[in-house]
mmCIF file of C-alpha atoms in Angstrom:
data_model
loop_
_atom_site.group_PDB
_atom_site.id
_atom_site.type_symbol
_atom_site.label_atom_id
_atom_site.label_comp_id
_atom_site.label_asym_id
_atom_site.label_seq_id
_atom_site.Cartn_x
_atom_site.Cartn_y
_atom_site.Cartn_z
ATOM 1 C CA MET A 208 -25.068 -6.636 0.699
ATOM 2 C CA ALA A 209 -24.017 -6.316 -2.950
ATOM 3 C CA VAL A 210 -20.650 -7.901 -4.061
ATOM 4 C CA ASN A 211 -17.978 -5.167 -4.033
ATOM 5 C CA VAL A 212 -15.047 -5.409 -6.337
ATOM 6 C CA GLY A 213 -11.438 -4.150 -5.237
ATOM 7 C CA LEU A 214 -9.088 -3.159 -8.230
ATOM 8 C CA ASP A 215 -5.640 -2.496 -7.741
ATOM 9 C CA ILE A 216 -3.750 -0.872 -10.787
ATOM 10 C CA GLY A 217 -0.074 -1.662 -10.004
ATOM 11 C CA SER A 218 3.364 -0.994 -11.794
ATOM 12 C CA SER A 219 3.237 -4.598 -13.170
ATOM 13 C CA SER A 220 -0.322 -5.905 -13.297
ATOM 14 C CA VAL A 221 -3.884 -5.307 -12.442
ATOM 15 C CA ARG A 222 -5.343 -7.269 -9.827
ATOM 16 C CA ALA A 223 -9.017 -7.703 -8.445
ATOM 17 C CA VAL A 224 -11.076 -9.308 -5.925
ATOM 18 C CA ALA A 225 -14.803 -9.642 -5.440
ATOM 19 C CA ILE A 226 -16.069 -9.820 -1.834
ATOM 20 C CA ASP A 227 -19.257 -10.419 -0.377
ATOM 21 C CA ALA A 228 -19.085 -8.518 2.812
ATOM 22 C CA GLY A 229 -22.742 -9.057 3.857
ATOM 23 C CA LYS A 230 -22.201 -12.302 5.661
ATOM 24 C CA SER A 231 -20.807 -12.799 9.234
ATOM 25 C CA GLN A 232 -17.355 -13.367 7.718
ATOM 26 C CA PRO A 233 -16.729 -11.676 4.276
ATOM 27 C CA VAL A 234 -16.487 -14.153 1.485
ATOM 28 C CA LEU A 235 -13.847 -13.908 -1.265
ATOM 29 C CA ARG A 236 -15.940 -14.843 -4.267
ATOM 30 C CA LYS A 237 -13.326 -14.305 -7.121
ATOM 31 C CA VAL A 238 -9.666 -13.231 -7.398
ATOM 32 C CA GLY A 239 -7.775 -12.392 -10.698
ATOM 33 C CA GLU A 240 -4.533 -10.874 -11.948
ATOM 34 C CA VAL A 241 -3.603 -9.673 -15.682
ATOM 35 C CA GLN A 242 -0.018 -8.514 -16.319
ATOM 36 C CA LEU A 243 0.498 -4.939 -17.762
ATOM 37 C CA PRO A 244 3.056 -4.086 -20.500
ATOM 38 C CA GLU A 245 6.088 -2.235 -19.160
ATOM 39 C CA GLY A 246 5.618 1.300 -18.740
ATOM 40 C CA ALA A 247 1.843 1.332 -18.520
ATOM 41 C CA VAL A 248 2.072 2.668 -15.044
ATOM 42 C CA ALA A 249 4.986 4.599 -13.541
ATOM 43 C CA ALA A 250 5.407 5.164 -9.940
ATOM 44 C CA GLY A 251 1.873 4.456 -9.470
ATOM 45 C CA GLU A 252 0.532 6.903 -12.090
ATOM 46 C CA ILE A 253 -1.254 6.106 -15.263
ATOM 47 C CA ILE A 254 1.223 6.530 -18.359
ATOM 48 C CA ASP A 255 -0.492 4.419 -21.186
ATOM 49 C CA GLY A 256 -4.391 4.406 -20.695
ATOM 50 C CA ALA A 257 -5.125 2.305 -23.413
ATOM 51 C CA ALA A 258 -3.156 -0.661 -22.350
ATOM 52 C CA ILE A 259 -4.579 -0.339 -19.054
ATOM 53 C CA VAL A 260 -8.188 -0.454 -20.385
ATOM 54 C CA ASP A 261 -7.229 -3.491 -22.241
ATOM 55 C CA ALA A 262 -5.893 -5.400 -19.480
ATOM 56 C CA ILE A 263 -8.682 -4.480 -17.328
ATOM 57 C CA LYS A 264 -11.194 -5.648 -19.967
ATOM 58 C CA GLU A 265 -9.119 -8.810 -20.130
ATOM 59 C CA LEU A 266 -9.079 -9.403 -16.181
ATOM 60 C CA TRP A 267 -12.853 -8.869 -16.104
ATOM 61 C CA ARG A 268 -13.432 -11.200 -19.226
ATOM 62 C CA LYS A 269 -11.109 -13.861 -18.049
ATOM 63 C CA HIS A 270 -12.469 -13.978 -14.390
ATOM 64 C CA ARG A 271 -16.087 -13.005 -15.034
ATOM 65 C CA LEU A 272 -16.008 -10.086 -12.317
ATOM 66 C CA PRO A 273 -18.914 -7.988 -11.411
ATOM 67 C CA LYS A 274 -18.951 -4.500 -13.102
ATOM 68 C CA LYS A 275 -21.355 -2.673 -10.811
ATOM 69 C CA ARG A 276 -19.684 -1.957 -7.798
ATOM 70 C CA VAL A 277 -15.935 -1.415 -8.098
ATOM 71 C CA VAL A 278 -13.607 0.520 -5.688
ATOM 72 C CA VAL A 279 -10.032 1.354 -7.341
ATOM 73 C CA GLY A 280 -7.090 2.481 -5.159
ATOM 74 C CA VAL A 281 -4.479 5.067 -5.562
ATOM 75 C CA ALA A 282 -1.064 5.503 -4.253
ATOM 76 C CA ASN A 283 1.595 7.888 -5.852
ATOM 77 C CA GLN A 284 3.477 11.158 -5.127
ATOM 78 C CA ARG A 285 0.393 13.023 -6.063
ATOM 79 C CA VAL A 286 -1.451 11.937 -2.973
ATOM 80 C CA VAL A 287 -0.393 13.887 0.295
ATOM 81 C CA VAL A 288 -1.568 12.763 3.645
ATOM 82 C CA ARG A 289 -1.102 14.952 6.762
ATOM 83 C CA GLN A 290 -2.130 14.936 10.390
ATOM 84 C CA VAL A 291 -4.240 18.016 11.048
ATOM 85 C CA ASP A 292 -5.588 19.384 14.268
ATOM 86 C CA VAL A 293 -8.874 21.322 13.508
ATOM 87 C CA PRO A 294 -11.852 22.670 15.869
ATOM 88 C CA LEU A 295 -14.218 19.801 16.892
ATOM 89 C CA MET A 296 -17.513 20.047 14.605
ATOM 90 C CA GLY A 297 -19.810 17.587 13.085
ATOM 91 C CA GLU A 298 -18.961 15.471 10.226
ATOM 92 C CA ALA A 299 -20.895 17.559 7.559
ATOM 93 C CA GLU A 300 -19.572 20.707 8.891
ATOM 94 C CA LEU A 301 -15.935 19.704 8.890
ATOM 95 C CA ARG A 302 -16.531 18.236 5.121
ATOM 96 C CA ASP A 303 -17.435 22.038 4.334
ATOM 97 C CA ALA A 304 -14.657 23.328 6.163
ATOM 98 C CA LEU A 305 -11.835 20.881 5.111
ATOM 99 C CA PRO A 306 -10.545 23.015 2.202
ATOM 100 C CA PHE A 307 -9.987 26.099 4.499
ATOM 101 C CA GLN A 308 -8.605 23.990 7.603
ATOM 102 C CA VAL A 309 -6.019 22.096 5.743
ATOM 103 C CA GLN A 310 -4.724 24.397 2.719
ATOM 104 C CA GLU A 311 -1.646 25.625 4.612
ATOM 105 C CA TYR A 312 -0.726 22.023 5.353
ATOM 106 C CA MET A 313 -0.952 20.918 1.592
ATOM 107 C CA PRO A 314 1.595 21.502 -1.141
ATOM 108 C CA MET A 315 -1.081 21.982 -3.661
ATOM 109 C CA SER A 316 -3.915 24.158 -4.168
ATOM 110 C CA VAL A 317 -7.209 22.707 -2.556
ATOM 111 C CA GLU A 318 -9.127 23.815 -5.859
ATOM 112 C CA GLU A 319 -6.914 21.296 -7.793
ATOM 113 C CA ALA A 320 -7.277 18.490 -5.279
ATOM 114 C CA ILE A 321 -9.869 15.858 -4.073
ATOM 115 C CA LEU A 322 -10.050 16.044 -0.313
ATOM 116 C CA ASP A 323 -10.745 13.429 2.269
ATOM 117 C CA HIS A 324 -9.916 12.690 5.796
ATOM 118 C CA VAL A 325 -10.112 9.981 8.781
ATOM 119 C CA GLY A 326 -10.992 11.223 12.150
ATOM 120 C CA ILE A 327 -8.243 10.245 14.902
ATOM 121 C CA ASP A 328 -9.202 11.458 18.196
ATOM 122 C CA GLU A 329 -10.729 14.596 20.053
ATOM 123 C CA PHE A 330 -8.795 16.496 22.816
ATOM 124 C CA THR A 331 -9.251 19.959 24.587
ATOM 125 C CA THR A 332 -6.490 22.647 24.349
ATOM 126 C CA PRO A 333 -5.101 24.291 27.476
ATOM 127 C CA GLU A 334 -7.368 27.235 26.952
ATOM 128 C CA GLY A 335 -10.308 24.867 26.879
ATOM 129 C CA GLU A 336 -11.139 24.825 23.088
ATOM 130 C CA PRO A 337 -12.477 21.554 21.929
ATOM 131 C CA MET A 338 -10.248 20.129 18.911
ATOM 132 C CA GLN A 339 -10.138 16.964 16.667
ATOM 133 C CA ALA A 340 -6.968 15.521 15.079
ATOM 134 C CA ILE A 341 -7.673 14.292 11.586
ATOM 135 C CA LEU A 342 -5.617 12.541 8.880
ATOM 136 C CA ALA A 343 -6.378 14.795 5.831
ATOM 137 C CA VAL A 344 -5.929 13.506 2.385
ATOM 138 C CA ALA A 345 -5.486 15.622 -0.630
ATOM 139 C CA ALA A 346 -5.189 13.841 -4.175
ATOM 140 C CA HIS A 347 -4.683 15.819 -7.267
ATOM 141 C CA ARG A 348 -7.946 16.037 -9.100
ATOM 142 C CA SER A 349 -6.130 15.228 -12.747
ATOM 143 C CA MET A 350 -4.537 11.932 -11.320
ATOM 144 C CA VAL A 351 -7.809 10.745 -9.956
ATOM 145 C CA GLN A 352 -9.582 11.555 -13.241
ATOM 146 C CA ASP A 353 -6.891 9.509 -14.872
ATOM 147 C CA PHE A 354 -7.903 6.352 -12.920
ATOM 148 C CA LEU A 355 -11.624 7.025 -13.378
ATOM 149 C CA ASP A 356 -11.023 7.273 -17.266
ATOM 150 C CA VAL A 357 -9.360 4.002 -17.480
ATOM 151 C CA THR A 358 -12.199 2.199 -15.375
ATOM 152 C CA THR A 359 -15.044 3.873 -16.881
ATOM 153 C CA SER A 360 -13.732 3.208 -20.484
ATOM 154 C CA ALA A 361 -13.475 -0.458 -19.475
ATOM 155 C CA GLY A 362 -16.980 -0.405 -18.571
ATOM 156 C CA LEU A 363 -16.832 -0.524 -14.865
ATOM 157 C CA ASN A 364 -18.915 1.361 -12.309
ATOM 158 C CA VAL A 365 -16.667 3.066 -10.060
ATOM 159 C CA ILE A 366 -18.319 3.818 -6.617
ATOM 160 C CA ALA A 367 -15.185 4.890 -4.774
ATOM 161 C CA VAL A 368 -11.664 5.948 -5.294
ATOM 162 C CA ASP A 369 -9.882 5.096 -2.163
ATOM 163 C CA LEU A 370 -6.198 5.580 -0.789
ATOM 164 C CA GLN A 371 -4.457 2.303 -0.911
ATOM 165 C CA ALA A 372 -2.934 2.979 2.634
ATOM 166 C CA PHE A 373 -6.762 2.812 4.008
ATOM 167 C CA ALA A 374 -7.383 -0.276 2.212
ATOM 168 C CA LEU A 375 -4.234 -2.091 3.791
ATOM 169 C CA VAL A 376 -5.551 -1.041 7.318
ATOM 170 C CA ARG A 377 -8.870 -2.639 6.689
ATOM 171 C CA SER A 378 -7.590 -5.991 5.164
ATOM 172 C CA LEU A 379 -4.591 -6.428 7.624
ATOM 173 C CA ILE A 380 -5.925 -4.990 10.868
ATOM 174 C CA PRO A 381 -9.375 -6.643 11.549
ATOM 175 C CA GLN A 382 -9.050 -6.346 15.143
ATOM 176 C CA PRO A 383 -7.792 -3.113 17.307
ATOM 177 C CA VAL A 384 -4.071 -3.452 17.898
ATOM 178 C CA SER A 385 -2.044 -2.546 21.104
ATOM 179 C CA GLY A 386 0.609 -0.142 20.461
ATOM 180 C CA ILE A 387 1.689 1.001 17.060
ATOM 181 C CA ALA A 388 1.281 -1.429 14.136
ATOM 182 C CA VAL A 389 3.571 -0.674 11.160
ATOM 183 C CA LEU A 390 2.478 -1.854 7.782
ATOM 184 C CA VAL A 391 4.589 -1.898 4.901
ATOM 185 C CA ASP A 392 3.558 -2.749 1.544
ATOM 186 C CA ILE A 393 6.238 -3.310 -1.092
ATOM 187 C CA GLY A 394 5.400 -2.986 -4.660
ATOM 188 C CA ALA A 395 7.531 -2.814 -7.680
ATOM 189 C CA GLU A 396 8.221 1.162 -7.713
ATOM 190 C CA ILE A 397 6.175 2.207 -4.664
ATOM 191 C CA THR A 398 6.400 1.217 -0.693
ATOM 192 C CA GLN A 399 3.575 2.268 1.397
ATOM 193 C CA VAL A 400 4.246 2.824 5.040
ATOM 194 C CA VAL A 401 1.270 3.038 7.418
ATOM 195 C CA LEU A 402 1.407 3.334 11.258
ATOM 196 C CA VAL A 403 -1.908 2.032 12.769
ATOM 197 C CA SER A 404 -3.284 2.544 16.426
ATOM 198 C CA GLY A 405 -6.164 0.473 17.520
ATOM 199 C CA LEU A 406 -7.863 0.426 14.062
ATOM 200 C CA THR A 407 -6.990 3.948 12.901
ATOM 201 C CA PRO A 408 -4.216 4.957 10.495
ATOM 202 C CA ARG A 409 -2.099 7.749 12.405
ATOM 203 C CA PHE A 410 0.602 8.215 9.612
ATOM 204 C CA VAL A 411 1.052 7.456 6.124
ATOM 205 C CA ARG A 412 4.285 7.823 3.927
ATOM 206 C CA ILE A 413 4.306 6.938 0.276
ATOM 207 C CA ILE A 414 8.063 6.093 -0.793
ATOM 208 C CA GLN A 415 9.029 6.182 -4.386
ATOM 209 C CA THR A 416 11.071 2.937 -4.314
ATOM 210 C CA GLY A 417 10.248 -0.868 -4.158
ATOM 211 C CA GLY A 418 11.143 -4.124 -5.444
ATOM 212 C CA SER A 419 12.491 -2.801 -8.641
ATOM 213 C CA ALA A 420 15.283 -1.098 -6.903
ATOM 214 C CA PHE A 421 16.751 -4.143 -5.797
ATOM 215 C CA THR A 422 16.460 -5.652 -9.295
ATOM 216 C CA ASP A 423 18.107 -2.479 -10.831
ATOM 217 C CA THR A 424 21.187 -2.815 -8.313
ATOM 218 C CA LEU A 425 21.985 -5.928 -9.788
ATOM 219 C CA ILE A 426 21.337 -4.957 -13.470
ATOM 220 C CA GLU A 427 23.745 -2.333 -12.876
ATOM 221 C CA GLY A 428 26.237 -3.642 -10.760
ATOM 222 C CA LEU A 429 26.450 -7.092 -12.428
ATOM 223 C CA ASN A 430 25.603 -5.964 -16.111
ATOM 224 C CA LEU A 431 22.580 -8.516 -16.246
ATOM 225 C CA GLU A 432 19.524 -8.500 -18.464
ATOM 226 C CA PHE A 433 16.256 -7.995 -16.416
ATOM 227 C CA ALA A 434 15.071 -11.442 -16.252
ATOM 228 C CA ALA A 435 18.366 -12.793 -14.910
ATOM 229 C CA ALA A 436 18.660 -10.118 -12.213
ATOM 230 C CA GLU A 437 15.056 -10.763 -11.179
ATOM 231 C CA GLN A 438 15.689 -14.411 -10.869
ATOM 232 C CA LEU A 439 19.083 -14.016 -9.020
ATOM 233 C CA LYS A 440 17.285 -11.552 -6.516
ATOM 234 C CA ARG A 441 14.714 -13.903 -5.572
ATOM 235 C CA ARG A 442 17.018 -16.841 -5.261
ATOM 236 C CA ILE A 443 19.736 -15.452 -3.007
ATOM 237 C CA GLY A 444 18.269 -12.594 -1.186
ATOM 238 C CA ILE A 445 19.908 -10.426 1.164
ATOM 239 C CA SER A 446 22.328 -11.333 3.883
ATOM 240 C CA VAL A 447 20.879 -12.950 7.067
ATOM 241 C CA ASP A 448 23.493 -11.115 9.156
ATOM 242 C CA ASP A 449 23.515 -7.383 9.858
ATOM 243 C CA ASP A 450 27.307 -7.185 9.338
ATOM 244 C CA VAL A 451 28.489 -7.973 5.767
ATOM 245 C CA SER A 452 32.353 -8.164 5.190
ATOM 246 C CA ALA A 453 34.049 -5.856 2.831
ATOM 247 C CA ALA A 454 34.617 -7.007 -0.774
ATOM 248 C CA SER A 455 37.978 -8.955 -1.211
ATOM 249 C CA GLY A 456 37.894 -9.185 -4.866
ATOM 250 C CA ASP A 457 37.583 -13.003 -4.934
ATOM 251 C CA GLU A 458 33.615 -13.407 -4.338
ATOM 252 C CA THR A 459 31.480 -15.298 -6.552
ATOM 253 C CA GLU A 460 28.579 -13.596 -8.570
ATOM 254 C CA ASP A 461 26.180 -14.792 -6.055
ATOM 255 C CA GLU A 462 28.387 -13.340 -3.118
ATOM 256 C CA VAL A 463 28.670 -10.008 -5.118
ATOM 257 C CA ALA A 464 24.863 -9.987 -5.877
ATOM 258 C CA GLN A 465 24.013 -10.607 -2.095
ATOM 259 C CA SER A 466 26.303 -7.867 -1.113
ATOM 260 C CA LEU A 467 24.843 -5.358 -3.509
ATOM 261 C CA LEU A 468 21.228 -6.509 -2.422
ATOM 262 C CA THR A 469 22.128 -5.977 1.190
ATOM 263 C CA ALA A 470 23.510 -2.539 0.669
ATOM 264 C CA GLU A 471 20.241 -1.792 -1.018
ATOM 265 C CA ALA A 472 18.280 -3.240 1.719
ATOM 266 C CA GLY A 473 20.189 -0.916 4.181
ATOM 267 C CA ARG A 474 19.073 2.217 2.509
ATOM 268 C CA PHE A 475 15.616 0.892 1.812
ATOM 269 C CA ILE A 476 14.806 -0.072 5.498
ATOM 270 C CA GLU A 477 16.461 3.279 6.764
ATOM 271 C CA GLU A 478 13.781 5.055 4.849
ATOM 272 C CA ILE A 479 11.191 3.112 6.579
ATOM 273 C CA ARG A 480 12.935 3.331 9.954
ATOM 274 C CA GLY A 481 13.227 7.204 9.475
ATOM 275 C CA SER A 482 9.498 7.472 8.994
ATOM 276 C CA VAL A 483 8.550 5.331 11.879
ATOM 277 C CA ASN A 484 11.100 7.492 14.450
ATOM 278 C CA PHE A 485 9.620 10.458 12.884
ATOM 279 C CA PHE A 486 6.173 9.582 13.946
ATOM 280 C CA LEU A 487 7.150 8.244 17.397
ATOM 281 C CA SER A 488 9.271 11.398 18.058
ATOM 282 C CA GLN A 489 6.107 13.580 17.827
ATOM 283 C CA GLY A 490 4.836 11.552 21.175
ATOM 284 C CA GLU A 491 2.019 10.062 19.113
ATOM 285 C CA GLY A 492 1.939 6.625 20.436
ATOM 286 C CA GLY A 493 4.304 3.473 20.843
ATOM 287 C CA PRO A 494 6.017 1.314 21.235
ATOM 288 C CA VAL A 495 5.976 -0.544 17.810
ATOM 289 C CA SER A 496 4.134 -3.575 18.539
ATOM 290 C CA LYS A 497 4.369 -5.447 15.371
ATOM 291 C CA VAL A 498 5.355 -5.129 11.587
ATOM 292 C CA ILE A 499 3.287 -6.595 8.870
ATOM 293 C CA VAL A 500 4.732 -6.941 5.329
ATOM 294 C CA ALA A 501 2.912 -7.352 2.154
ATOM 295 C CA GLY A 502 3.552 -6.722 -1.560
ATOM 296 C CA ASN A 503 5.624 -8.756 -4.138
ATOM 297 C CA GLY A 504 8.690 -7.009 -2.866
ATOM 298 C CA ALA A 505 8.207 -8.546 0.688
ATOM 299 C CA ARG A 506 9.135 -11.868 -0.988
ATOM 300 C CA LEU A 507 12.851 -11.056 -1.049
ATOM 301 C CA PRO A 508 14.516 -13.598 1.223
ATOM 302 C CA HIS A 509 15.357 -12.051 4.502
ATOM 303 C CA LEU A 510 14.131 -8.474 3.914
ATOM 304 C CA ALA A 511 11.274 -8.948 6.365
ATOM 305 C CA ASN A 512 13.359 -10.276 9.174
ATOM 306 C CA ARG A 513 15.796 -7.586 8.722
ATOM 307 C CA LEU A 514 13.196 -5.015 9.013
ATOM 308 C CA GLY A 515 11.862 -6.289 12.111
ATOM 309 C CA ARG A 516 15.250 -6.255 13.765
ATOM 310 C CA ALA A 517 15.682 -2.659 12.672
ATOM 311 C CA LEU A 518 12.262 -1.586 14.149
ATOM 312 C CA ASP A 519 12.762 -3.828 17.103
ATOM 313 C CA ALA A 520 9.483 -5.594 16.678
ATOM 314 C CA PRO A 521 8.237 -8.915 15.452
ATOM 315 C CA VAL A 522 7.541 -9.071 11.950
ATOM 316 C CA GLU A 523 4.697 -11.175 10.172
ATOM 317 C CA PRO A 524 3.591 -11.629 6.454
ATOM 318 C CA ALA A 525 0.197 -10.314 5.412
ATOM 319 C CA ARG A 526 -2.503 -12.942 6.307
ATOM 320 C CA VAL A 527 -5.748 -11.490 4.706
ATOM 321 C CA LEU A 528 -7.160 -14.997 4.470
ATOM 322 C CA SER A 529 -7.197 -15.482 8.428
ATOM 323 C CA HIS A 530 -10.564 -13.286 8.271
ATOM 324 C CA LEU A 531 -11.697 -13.915 5.071
ATOM 325 C CA SER A 532 -13.848 -17.101 3.711
ATOM 326 C CA THR A 533 -12.671 -18.421 0.498
ATOM 327 C CA GLY A 534 -15.973 -19.803 -0.428
ATOM 328 C CA LYS A 535 -15.645 -21.806 -3.361
ATOM 329 C CA LEU A 536 -12.271 -20.667 -4.260
ATOM 330 C CA SER A 537 -9.534 -23.165 -3.719
ATOM 331 C CA ASP A 538 -7.045 -22.346 -0.780
ATOM 332 C CA GLU A 539 -4.147 -23.942 -2.765
ATOM 333 C CA VAL A 540 -4.889 -21.061 -5.650
ATOM 334 C CA VAL A 541 -5.569 -18.199 -3.294
ATOM 335 C CA ALA A 542 -2.958 -18.839 -0.526
ATOM 336 C CA PRO A 543 0.108 -18.071 -2.610
ATOM 337 C CA LEU A 544 -1.259 -14.793 -3.592
ATOM 338 C CA GLN A 545 -1.675 -13.373 -0.003
ATOM 339 C CA PRO A 546 1.367 -11.098 -0.130
ATOM 340 C CA VAL A 547 -0.422 -9.085 -3.243
ATOM 341 C CA LEU A 548 -4.029 -9.320 -1.823
ATOM 342 C CA PRO A 549 -4.169 -6.899 1.041
ATOM 343 C CA VAL A 550 -4.633 -3.664 -1.303
ATOM 344 C CA PRO A 551 -7.450 -5.264 -3.663
ATOM 345 C CA VAL A 552 -9.198 -7.019 -0.586
ATOM 346 C CA GLY A 553 -9.139 -3.840 1.554
ATOM 347 C CA LEU A 554 -10.688 -1.853 -1.414
ATOM 348 C CA ALA A 555 -13.326 -4.339 -1.874
ATOM 349 C CA LEU A 556 -13.832 -3.938 2.002
ATOM 350 C CA TRP A 557 -14.775 -0.418 1.728
ATOM 351 C CA SER A 558 -18.032 1.071 2.636
ATOM 352 C CA PRO A 559 -19.632 4.565 2.839
ATOM 353 C CA GLU A 560 -19.785 5.098 6.399
#
């Protein structure tokens, strides 16, 4: 099997991995990252295409990545994912019927969207009609074209544009899970919440907040420059305890900062818990068996543990290397990148089945 390259165009950098999936265990051949100028990508959408093209070219030149089989991921508010029940039919027939079956569930015209779906399960109505539940995806055509434009302008041959949420499932759930696994990928400006049953994504939510919100709360609350706020955030993290004492006016800067971060974490976690509870309230499965956290935002001290307590489930960091061979790459080089590898790795594991 040819080597696929997964390309993750994030808010602060472009990352790519090359994987040979033709072995008994997929082999990670290459991995690289190049920083983007501020504002080139905002909330998962292309803003400065020229800057992104330059960064992609630098990434490929620096790490000598293959250009022929590239899979690029998207995740932003111009992507909508909904569970829809449709009459049971063959795959080809469903693809033809998808625009008519999902239009009423989508906040955009299907003529302006690129549609895809993932099968969930089959069932029979009380009236005896065979049905199937699918996870339907609608992405604004113009947004997808923006991603294709920057990649093709950089000289890449894109074989697929995939939802980053589906890539997370491929890279983080190599074996069927019992109960519901909650995948939380915390980027700079976007957080993705994916609920998985077995090997199948059942629910996807893209939240317009991420690690930058924690930095911003320190910038505003303590009048800090970005670099100082970022450093302080990563040094002190949020409170280990659920109960945070009220401010007395005698706190040190570190104590005030931790209080600000903890309050922001409470709002952030409540968004995630609300999404999980909404899904579970539909009677779609449960309980939550584990939480897997990924992304640079997951490095914030104590955030993952607090999220696990809020969802009443064990929490673990993303470990894509547990089911990948690193080939000739040094584990010392690759291991520190594990929090940010799930998306590009999952994209590189894409196949057209």
